[in-house]
Coordinates of C-alpha atoms and ligand atoms in Angstrom, one line a residue:
M1127 CA -90.2 61.0 -152.2
A1128 CA -87.1 57.8 -151.7
V1129 CA -84.8 59.5 -154.2
A1130 CA -84.8 62.6 -152.0
D1131 CA -84.7 61.2 -148.4
F1132 CA -81.4 59.4 -149.5
L1133 CA -79.9 62.4 -150.4
L1134 CA -80.8 63.3 -147.6
R1135 CA -78.9 61.3 -145.6
R1136 CA -76.2 61.6 -147.6
F1137 CA -75.8 65.0 -147.5
A1138 CA -76.6 64.7 -143.5
G1139 CA -73.7 62.1 -143.5
E1140 CA -71.2 64.1 -145.5
V1141 CA -71.8 66.9 -143.5
A1142 CA -71.2 65.8 -140.2
G1143 CA -67.6 64.8 -140.9
G1144 CA -66.7 67.6 -143.2
T1145 CA -67.6 71.1 -140.9
D1146 CA -66.0 73.0 -138.4
R1147 CA -68.1 73.6 -135.9
S1148 CA -65.2 76.4 -133.2
G1149 CA -66.6 78.7 -132.2
S1150 CA -69.4 79.1 -129.4
G1151 CA -73.2 78.5 -129.4
K1152 CA -74.1 77.5 -132.7
S1153 CA -71.5 78.7 -134.5
G1154 CA -70.5 76.6 -137.2
V1155 CA -73.3 74.0 -136.5
V1156 CA -75.3 72.6 -139.9
V1157 CA -78.7 70.9 -139.3
V1158 CA -80.1 68.5 -141.4
D1159 CA -83.1 66.9 -141.0
A1160 CA -82.9 63.4 -142.6
G1161 CA -84.7 60.8 -141.4
D1162 CA -84.3 58.0 -139.3
A1163 CA -85.9 54.6 -139.3
E1164 CA -88.9 55.3 -141.5
I1165 CA -88.9 57.1 -145.1
L1166 CA -91.0 59.7 -145.9
V1167 CA -91.4 62.8 -147.2
R1168 CA -89.3 65.7 -146.6
S1169 CA -89.0 69.2 -147.1
G1170 CA -85.1 68.7 -146.4
C1171 CA -84.7 68.3 -150.4
G1172 CA -87.1 68.9 -153.3
F1173 CA -86.4 68.3 -157.0
V1174 CA -87.0 72.4 -158.5
G1175 CA -86.6 72.1 -161.8
D1176 CA -84.0 70.5 -163.3
G1177 CA -82.6 70.8 -160.5
L1178 CA -82.0 69.5 -156.6
E1179 CA -82.5 71.9 -153.8
L1180 CA -81.1 70.9 -150.7
R1181 CA -82.2 72.7 -147.6
F1182 CA -80.9 73.1 -143.9
R1183 CA -79.9 75.5 -140.5
A1184 CA -76.4 76.3 -140.4
G1185 CA -74.9 78.8 -137.7
L1186 CA -72.5 81.2 -139.5
P1187 CA -68.8 80.9 -136.9
A1188 CA -68.5 83.5 -134.8
Q1189 CA -67.5 84.2 -131.3
G1190 CA -70.1 85.8 -129.4
R1191 CA -72.5 88.5 -131.4
R1192 CA -69.3 88.8 -134.5
V1193 CA -69.0 86.6 -137.0
M1194 CA -65.8 84.5 -137.9
G1195 CA -65.3 85.9 -141.3
R1196 CA -62.7 83.4 -142.6
A1197 CA -64.5 80.7 -141.2
A1198 CA -67.5 81.7 -142.5
A1199 CA -66.6 82.5 -146.0
R1200 CA -65.0 78.7 -145.5
L1201 CA -67.9 77.2 -143.8
L1202 CA -70.2 79.0 -147.5
T1203 CA -67.6 77.9 -150.2
E1204 CA -66.0 75.2 -149.4
D1205 CA -67.3 73.0 -147.0
L1206 CA -70.8 73.2 -147.6
P1207 CA -70.5 72.9 -151.4
R1208 CA -67.8 69.6 -151.2
A1209 CA -70.7 68.5 -148.8
A1210 CA -73.8 69.0 -151.3
R1211 CA -70.8 67.5 -154.7
A1212 CA -71.3 63.8 -152.9
V1213 CA -74.4 64.3 -153.5
Q1214 CA -74.2 64.4 -156.8
W1215 CA -75.5 61.5 -159.4
S1216 CA -72.1 60.3 -160.7
R1217 CA -70.6 60.1 -156.6
L1218 CA -73.8 58.2 -155.6
D1219 CA -74.0 54.5 -155.4
G1220 CA -76.5 53.8 -158.0
E1221 CA -77.0 50.2 -156.7
R1222 CA -77.9 51.1 -153.4
V1223 CA -80.4 54.6 -154.7
R1224 CA -82.6 51.5 -156.9
Q1225 CA -82.7 49.8 -153.4
W1226 CA -84.4 52.3 -151.7
V1227 CA -87.2 52.9 -154.6
E1228 CA -87.6 49.7 -154.7
L1229 CA -88.2 49.2 -150.9
V1230 CA -90.8 52.3 -151.2
E1231 CA -92.2 51.3 -154.3
D1232 CA -92.9 47.8 -153.2
H1233 CA -94.2 49.1 -149.6
E1234 CA -96.0 50.8 -151.4
H1235 CA -97.3 48.4 -154.0
L1236 CA -98.4 45.7 -151.2
Q1237 CA -100.1 48.6 -149.1
G1238 CA -102.5 48.4 -152.7
Q1239 CA -102.7 44.6 -152.6
L1240 CA -104.2 44.1 -148.2
A1241 CA -107.8 45.1 -149.2
G1242 CA -108.5 43.5 -151.6
R1243 CA -106.8 40.6 -149.9
G1244 CA -108.4 41.1 -146.8
L1245 CA -106.1 42.1 -144.6
V1246 CA -105.3 45.2 -141.8
A1247 CA -101.6 44.3 -142.4
F1248 CA -99.0 42.3 -143.4
V1249 CA -95.6 41.1 -141.9
R1250 CA -93.2 39.6 -144.2
D1251 CA -91.2 36.1 -142.7
G1252 CA -87.9 37.6 -141.7
A1253 CA -89.3 40.5 -140.3
V1254 CA -87.5 41.7 -137.2
L1255 CA -89.8 43.8 -135.2
P1256 CA -88.4 44.7 -131.7
R1257 CA -85.4 47.7 -131.5
A1258 CA -82.6 47.6 -129.3
S1259 CA -83.8 49.5 -126.8
G1260 CA -86.6 52.1 -126.0
V1261 CA -84.8 55.2 -127.2
S1262 CA -83.2 53.1 -129.7
S1263 CA -85.0 52.0 -133.7
A1264 CA -82.0 49.6 -134.6
P1265 CA -83.0 46.4 -134.6
L1266 CA -82.3 44.6 -131.5
R1267 CA -79.9 41.6 -132.3
G1268 CA -80.4 38.0 -131.8
A1269 CA -84.2 38.7 -131.8
V1270 CA -86.6 36.6 -132.9
E1271 CA -87.8 36.6 -137.0
L1272 CA -91.6 36.3 -137.3
R1273 CA -92.9 33.7 -138.6
S1274 CA -96.4 33.8 -140.0
P1275 CA -98.7 31.2 -139.1
P1276 CA -99.2 28.4 -141.1
S1277 CA -103.3 29.2 -141.4
L1278 CA -102.1 33.4 -141.9
R1279 CA -99.5 32.7 -144.6
V1280 CA -100.3 34.8 -148.1
T1281 CA -98.0 35.0 -151.1
L1282 CA -98.0 38.7 -152.5
P1283 CA -96.7 39.7 -155.7
T1284 CA -94.3 43.1 -155.8
L1285 CA -92.8 44.9 -158.6
H1286 CA -89.0 44.4 -157.5
H1287 CA -89.1 41.1 -155.3
G1288 CA -91.0 38.5 -156.6
E1289 CA -93.6 36.9 -154.4
V1290 CA -93.1 37.6 -150.4
S1291 CA -95.0 35.4 -148.2
G1292 CA -96.1 36.3 -144.7
M1293 CA -98.4 36.8 -141.8
G1294 CA -101.7 38.3 -142.9
V1295 CA -103.5 40.3 -140.6
P1296 CA -106.6 39.7 -141.1
V1297 CA -109.9 41.7 -141.5
G1298 CA -112.6 41.5 -138.7
V1299 CA -111.7 41.3 -134.8
T1300 CA -108.2 40.7 -134.5
L1301 CA -107.3 39.3 -131.0
V1302 CA -103.9 39.4 -130.3
T1303 CA -103.2 38.1 -126.0
G1304 CA -100.4 35.9 -124.5
G1305 CA -98.8 35.7 -121.6
G1306 CA -97.0 39.1 -120.3
F1307 CA -93.3 39.5 -121.8
H1308 CA -93.9 38.4 -125.1
G1309 CA -94.1 40.0 -127.8
K1310 CA -97.7 41.3 -128.5
T1311 CA -96.9 45.5 -127.7
T1312 CA -93.4 44.6 -129.9
L1313 CA -95.9 43.2 -132.5
L1314 CA -98.7 45.8 -132.6
E1315 CA -96.3 49.0 -132.9
A1316 CA -94.4 47.4 -135.7
I1317 CA -98.3 47.5 -137.2
Q1318 CA -98.7 50.4 -136.1
R1319 CA -95.5 51.6 -138.3
G1320 CA -96.3 49.5 -140.4
I1321 CA -98.0 52.6 -142.8
H1322 CA -94.5 53.9 -143.7
P1323 CA -92.0 52.2 -145.8
H1324 CA -88.9 51.3 -143.7
V1325 CA -84.4 51.7 -144.2
P1326 CA -83.0 49.0 -145.7
G1327 CA -81.8 46.7 -142.3
D1328 CA -83.9 48.0 -139.9
G1329 CA -85.9 44.7 -140.0
R1330 CA -89.4 46.2 -140.8
E1331 CA -88.8 46.9 -144.5
W1332 CA -92.1 44.0 -144.9
V1333 CA -94.2 44.9 -142.1
V1334 CA -96.7 46.9 -144.5
T1335 CA -100.1 47.8 -143.0
S1336 CA -103.1 50.1 -144.6
P1337 CA -102.5 53.7 -145.0
D1338 CA -106.1 53.9 -143.3
A1339 CA -104.9 51.9 -140.0
V1340 CA -104.8 54.4 -136.9
A1341 CA -103.5 53.4 -133.1
L1342 CA -105.5 55.2 -130.2
R1343 CA -105.1 55.0 -126.8
S1344 CA -107.1 56.3 -123.7
E1345 CA -105.9 60.2 -122.7
D1346 CA -106.3 61.2 -119.4
G1347 CA -106.8 65.0 -119.0
R1348 CA -107.2 66.1 -122.6
S1349 CA -109.7 68.2 -124.3
V1350 CA -112.7 66.9 -126.4
V1351 CA -115.3 69.2 -128.1
G1352 CA -118.6 68.5 -129.5
V1353 CA -117.9 65.2 -130.4
D1354 CA -120.5 62.7 -130.0
L1355 CA -120.6 59.3 -128.1
R1356 CA -123.8 57.6 -128.0
A1357 CA -122.3 55.4 -129.2
F1358 CA -120.3 54.3 -125.9
I1359 CA -121.7 56.4 -123.8
S1360 CA -125.7 57.3 -122.5
D1361 CA -127.4 58.3 -120.1
L1362 CA -125.9 60.4 -118.1
P1363 CA -126.6 61.9 -114.8
G1364 CA -128.7 64.8 -114.9
G1365 CA -129.6 64.3 -118.7
R1366 CA -126.4 65.5 -120.0
D1367 CA -126.3 64.9 -124.0
T1368 CA -123.1 63.2 -125.6
R1369 CA -124.6 63.4 -128.4
G1370 CA -122.0 66.9 -128.9
F1371 CA -119.5 65.6 -125.9
T1372 CA -116.8 68.5 -125.0
S1373 CA -114.7 68.4 -121.5
P1374 CA -111.5 70.4 -120.9
D1375 CA -110.7 67.2 -119.1
A1376 CA -112.0 64.1 -120.7
S1377 CA -111.9 60.3 -118.4
G1378 CA -109.8 57.9 -120.1
S1379 CA -113.1 55.7 -121.2
T1380 CA -114.1 59.6 -122.4
S1381 CA -111.1 60.0 -124.4
L1382 CA -110.6 56.5 -125.6
A1383 CA -114.0 56.7 -126.8
A1384 CA -113.8 60.3 -128.7
A1385 CA -110.7 58.9 -129.9
I1386 CA -112.7 56.2 -131.6
M1387 CA -115.2 57.9 -132.7
E1388 CA -112.6 60.9 -134.7
G1389 CA -110.6 58.3 -136.1
L1390 CA -114.2 57.4 -137.9
E1391 CA -114.6 61.0 -138.8
G1392 CA -111.9 60.4 -139.9
G1393 CA -112.2 57.7 -142.1
A1394 CA -110.1 54.3 -139.8
T1395 CA -111.1 51.4 -142.0
A1396 CA -108.4 49.6 -138.8
L1397 CA -108.0 51.0 -135.2
L1398 CA -105.1 49.4 -132.9
L1399 CA -105.6 48.8 -130.0
D1400 CA -103.2 47.7 -126.8
E1401 CA -105.1 47.1 -123.7
D1402 CA -101.9 48.2 -121.7
R1403 CA -102.8 51.9 -122.7
C1404 CA -106.4 51.8 -122.6
A1405 CA -109.7 52.3 -119.8
T1406 CA -110.6 49.2 -118.9
N1407 CA -114.0 50.5 -118.7
L1408 CA -114.1 51.1 -122.1
L1409 CA -113.0 48.0 -122.9
I1410 CA -115.1 45.4 -121.2
R1411 CA -117.4 44.9 -118.9
D1412 CA -118.6 41.0 -116.8
A1413 CA -121.3 39.5 -115.8
R1414 CA -120.9 40.5 -112.3
M1415 CA -121.0 44.2 -113.3
Q1416 CA -124.1 43.6 -115.7
Q1417 CA -125.5 42.4 -112.5
L1418 CA -124.4 44.4 -110.1
V1419 CA -124.8 47.8 -111.6
A1420 CA -128.1 48.2 -113.0
R1421 CA -127.6 52.3 -114.6
E1422 CA -124.0 51.8 -116.6
T1423 CA -123.5 54.6 -119.2
I1424 CA -121.1 52.7 -120.6
T1425 CA -121.6 51.0 -123.8
P1426 CA -117.8 49.2 -123.6
L1427 CA -116.2 47.8 -126.4
I1428 CA -116.6 44.3 -126.6
D1429 CA -120.4 45.1 -127.4
R1430 CA -119.5 47.0 -130.2
V1431 CA -116.6 45.5 -131.7
Q1432 CA -118.8 43.4 -134.0
Q1433 CA -121.0 46.3 -134.7
L1434 CA -118.3 48.3 -135.7
H1435 CA -116.6 45.8 -138.4
A1436 CA -120.1 44.2 -139.9
D1437 CA -122.3 48.0 -140.0
A1438 CA -119.0 50.5 -140.3
G1439 CA -115.9 47.6 -142.3
V1440 CA -114.0 49.0 -139.0
S1441 CA -111.1 46.2 -138.4
T1442 CA -109.9 46.8 -135.0
V1443 CA -106.8 45.0 -133.4
L1444 CA -106.4 44.5 -130.2
V1445 CA -103.8 43.3 -127.8
V1446 CA -105.5 41.5 -124.7
G1447 CA -104.3 39.6 -121.9
G1448 CA -106.1 40.3 -119.4
S1449 CA -109.4 39.6 -120.5
G1450 CA -110.9 36.1 -121.8
D1451 CA -113.9 37.5 -122.6
Y1452 CA -113.1 39.1 -126.0
L1453 CA -112.3 35.9 -127.4
E1454 CA -116.3 35.6 -127.9
V1455 CA -116.2 38.6 -130.3
A1456 CA -112.9 37.7 -132.0
D1457 CA -112.9 36.3 -135.7
T1458 CA -108.9 36.0 -135.5
V1459 CA -107.2 35.4 -132.0
L1460 CA -103.5 35.2 -132.0
L1461 CA -101.3 33.8 -129.0
M1462 CA -97.9 34.9 -128.9
E1463 CA -95.4 32.7 -127.1
D1464 CA -91.9 32.9 -126.9
Y1465 CA -92.1 36.2 -129.4
R1466 CA -93.7 33.7 -132.4
V1467 CA -96.8 34.2 -132.7
H1468 CA -99.3 30.9 -133.2
E1469 CA -103.0 31.5 -134.6
V1470 CA -105.5 30.1 -131.8
T1471 CA -109.0 30.9 -133.0
A1472 CA -110.3 27.2 -132.8
R1473 CA -109.2 26.4 -129.7
A1474 CA -110.5 29.9 -128.3
R1475 CA -114.2 28.9 -129.7
E1476 CA -113.7 25.9 -127.3
V1477 CA -112.1 27.7 -124.3
A1478 CA -115.1 30.1 -124.1
A1479 CA -117.6 27.6 -125.1
G1480 CA -116.3 25.8 -122.3
H1481 CA -116.5 28.4 -119.9
P1482 CA -119.1 30.5 -120.4
T1483 CA -118.7 34.3 -118.6
G1484 CA -122.5 34.5 -117.8
R1485 CA -121.9 37.9 -119.5
A1486 CA -125.3 39.6 -121.3
V1487 CA -123.7 40.7 -125.1
L1488 CA -126.1 43.7 -125.1
P1489 CA -127.9 44.2 -128.5
P1490 CA -126.4 46.7 -131.0
R1491 CA -128.1 50.3 -129.7
G1492 CA -128.1 52.6 -132.5
A1493 CA -126.2 52.5 -135.4
I1494 CA -122.0 54.1 -135.1
V1495 CA -121.7 57.0 -136.6
P1496 CA -120.0 60.0 -135.9
S1497 CA -120.9 63.7 -136.6
P1498 CA -118.9 65.7 -138.7
R1499 CA -117.9 68.6 -137.0
R1500 CA -117.1 72.2 -138.7
P1501 CA -114.3 74.3 -136.7
R1502 CA -114.9 78.0 -136.3
L1503 CA -110.8 78.7 -138.5
R1504 CA -110.8 81.3 -135.3
S1505 CA -109.5 77.7 -133.6
F1506 CA -106.5 77.8 -135.3
D1507 CA -104.7 81.3 -134.4
P1508 CA -101.7 81.0 -133.9
R1509 CA -101.2 84.8 -132.3
R1510 CA -99.3 84.8 -129.1
G1511 CA -99.4 89.1 -128.6
Q1512 CA -98.8 90.6 -132.1
R1513 CA -96.5 87.8 -133.4
A1514 CA -97.2 84.2 -134.9
K1515 CA -95.9 81.0 -132.4
V1516 CA -95.5 77.8 -133.8
R1517 CA -92.9 75.6 -132.4
A1518 CA -92.8 71.8 -132.2
R1519 CA -91.1 71.0 -128.9
G1520 CA -89.6 66.8 -129.5
L1521 CA -93.0 64.8 -130.9
R1522 CA -95.3 65.7 -127.8
E1523 CA -95.7 69.2 -127.7
L1524 CA -97.0 71.8 -129.7
Q1525 CA -97.5 75.1 -129.3
L1526 CA -99.9 76.9 -131.2
G1527 CA -100.3 80.6 -130.8
E1528 CA -101.2 81.2 -126.5
Q1529 CA -102.0 77.5 -126.0
T1530 CA -99.8 74.1 -126.0
I1531 CA -101.2 70.9 -128.0
D1532 CA -99.6 67.4 -126.5
L1533 CA -99.4 65.2 -129.2
G1534 CA -98.3 62.5 -126.6
A1535 CA -101.2 60.2 -127.6
L1536 CA -100.5 60.2 -131.2
E1537 CA -98.6 56.9 -131.2
Q1538 CA -97.9 56.4 -135.5
L1539 CA -96.0 60.2 -135.1
V1540 CA -92.8 59.0 -135.4
D1541 CA -90.7 62.2 -136.3
D1542 CA -90.0 65.4 -134.5
G1543 CA -90.2 66.9 -138.1
Q1544 CA -94.3 65.7 -137.9
A1545 CA -95.3 68.0 -134.9
R1546 CA -93.6 71.1 -136.8
T1547 CA -95.3 70.2 -140.2
I1548 CA -98.7 70.1 -138.0
G1549 CA -98.4 73.6 -136.7
A1550 CA -97.1 74.5 -139.8
L1551 CA -100.3 73.3 -141.4
L1552 CA -103.1 74.9 -138.3
E1553 CA -101.1 77.9 -138.9
W1554 CA -101.9 77.5 -142.7
L1555 CA -105.5 77.2 -141.9
F1556 CA -106.0 80.4 -139.8
E1557 CA -105.6 81.8 -143.2
H1558 CA -106.3 79.9 -145.7
G1559 CA -109.4 77.3 -144.6
R1560 CA -112.5 77.2 -146.0
E1561 CA -114.9 78.3 -142.7
G1562 CA -117.7 75.8 -143.3
G1563 CA -115.7 72.8 -143.8
T1564 CA -115.8 69.6 -141.1
V1565 CA -112.0 68.3 -139.8
R1566 CA -111.8 65.4 -142.2
E1567 CA -112.0 68.1 -145.0
L1568 CA -110.0 71.0 -143.7
A1569 CA -107.6 68.6 -143.1
E1570 CA -107.9 67.5 -146.5
Q1571 CA -107.7 70.7 -147.9
A1572 CA -104.0 71.4 -146.2
L1573 CA -102.7 68.5 -147.0
A1574 CA -103.5 69.0 -150.7
A1575 CA -101.8 72.3 -150.2
A1576 CA -99.3 71.3 -149.5
D1577 CA -99.0 68.5 -151.3
E1578 CA -99.4 70.7 -154.1
R1579 CA -97.0 73.0 -154.0
G1580 CA -94.0 70.8 -152.0
L1581 CA -93.9 70.6 -147.9
Y1582 CA -91.4 73.3 -148.3
A1583 CA -93.4 75.8 -149.4
L1584 CA -95.6 75.9 -146.2
G1585 CA -93.4 78.1 -144.6
R1586 CA -89.5 78.1 -146.2
L1587 CA -88.8 75.7 -143.3
P1588 CA -85.9 72.9 -143.9
D1589 CA -87.5 70.6 -141.2
L1590 CA -90.9 69.6 -142.3
V1591 CA -92.0 65.7 -142.6
G1592 CA -94.8 64.8 -144.5
V1593 CA -98.0 63.2 -141.8
R1594 CA -101.5 61.6 -142.5
R1595 CA -105.4 62.8 -142.1
Y1596 CA -105.3 61.5 -139.0
E1597 CA -102.4 63.0 -137.2
L1598 CA -103.6 66.6 -138.2
M1599 CA -106.9 66.1 -137.7
A1600 CA -106.1 64.5 -134.5
A1601 CA -104.1 67.7 -134.0
I1602 CA -107.4 69.9 -134.4
D1603 CA -109.2 67.7 -132.0
R1604 CA -107.0 68.4 -129.3
L1605 CA -107.4 71.6 -129.6
R1606 CA -108.4 73.5 -126.1
S1607 CA -109.7 76.6 -128.7
L1608 CA -111.5 74.5 -130.7
R1609 CA -114.6 75.9 -131.3
L1610 CA -118.1 75.1 -134.0
L1611 CA -120.0 76.3 -135.8
E1612 CA -123.7 76.0 -135.0
A1613 CA -124.5 72.1 -136.2
R1614 CA -127.0 72.7 -139.7
Ligands
ADP310 P1 -95.8 41.9 -124.8 O1 -96.4 43.3 -125.1 O2 -96.3 40.8 -124.8 O3 -95.7 42.1 -122.1 P2 -93.7 43.1 -125.4 O4 -93.8 43.1 -127.0 O5 -93.8 44.5 -124.1 O6 -94.0 42.1 -124.6 O7 -92.0 42.8 -125.7 C1 -91.1 41.9 -123.9 C2 -89.5 42.6 -124.5 O8 -89.5 41.1 -125.3 C3 -89.3 43.7 -124.7 O9 -88.1 43.7 -124.3 C4 -88.8 43.0 -126.7 O10 -87.7 44.0 -127.0 C5 -88.1 41.6 -126.3 N1 -89.4 41.2 -127.9 C6 -90.5 41.7 -128.9 N2 -90.2 40.8 -129.5 C7 -88.7 40.2 -129.2 C8 -88.1 38.8 -130.1 N3 -89.3 38.8 -131.9 N4 -87.5 38.6 -130.2 C9 -86.9 39.0 -129.1 N5 -87.0 39.7 -128.5 C10 -88.2 40.3 -128.5
MG311 MG1 -97.3 45.0 -123.5

């Protein structure tokens, strides 16, 4: 993966400078889908037998609908072959390739150590987390480098870089607190993306997160189909059941409860949440509201978060500056101040003891166990009229047949190509999915097929990018056409 990623970037760089773009429309335009900050599996480059295949789109040089023969011949027989020669081994900087490979291997090596060390994530001392701007993936210049508080510092062995030291984010319930603009969200977002390796020079090369950490948010208006929400929502007016909750237009709180249960259905071992993006009423309810409102249907996360870890083994990292009630239920409290991380768990306990909230801590009602759902395969129908129509628009929207799936809440999608891959996998499931499988089993089946034959085999598209089970499942969860087989 690392070598392919490197070669594809090299080829893209070569193509960008070396082709003639005269003419009109896509004339002469060569599009190579190389990556940005993350190093990911891509269909644009594959090792086939003893050889290497580079895959890309090229517009033949043309004026209107007339191909310009000479220019086309030059593109096909001179420019592209020249660009392709740039990835021949003899022309590469071997040290740089080695650097790429060693970073990817060590990222994976560290990921493999997290669970055994009781960690959800690791951020090496010296990491640069903020980006230059909201639309740039480049590191912010002059940023404050991350330094672990002494109490959280861990030292881990790597394969190629000796021992590395930095902040270990422990399993359990971790709060990231601090004043506005002190870097809380920046830390959480870096952790969200630490599921993937990053390119040398990115600043986040040594942010390493459990591959089963899932970032979730509220999503007013989303579709929810047949999710068991009883752990968070029950006793609805009119006796409506929340065992298999369905809504075409879920609220902020309901959508977050659904996202948590769907995450558990997928096998998530850590939830990453930012209060900025989460409905308050699913996060907390204070003493006064407990007094005033007798018939509450929501059990907020604050009453479940410890149970999530104790019973289901699921950790939570929660950015929260607004509600001190959470101090009581946290195992670890981080305080961000001027972009510096302090560990203040003991102090937080003192504050909590000194300022009792008077909240009644509700005893856990029932286990938090997701009920697996079994989709009907026709839910994945990609047809619009006679023909399949599957098209991603950027990262946020995926058209599948008649419907548009909103991917905007999938925080950990990082590359447009991943949205295209989700589309291709849904289409594959319509054809080849095993009827009767659960959402998770279907996602695993599709990903195993893509893994075995390569992403390119999915639809001979040059711009597909690897996705996790969690993102594929999240897209299935949001299908407005999702229908389930009757519970057995
Ligand atoms: P919060 O979530 O605490 O309100 P943010 O993470 O949104 O804070 O950060 C606020 C601003 O500070 C952002 O513009 C971000 O780029 C910048 N910032 C974050 N971390 C650092 C850092 N380590 N060094 C310099 N600037 C940073
Ligand atoms: Mg924030």
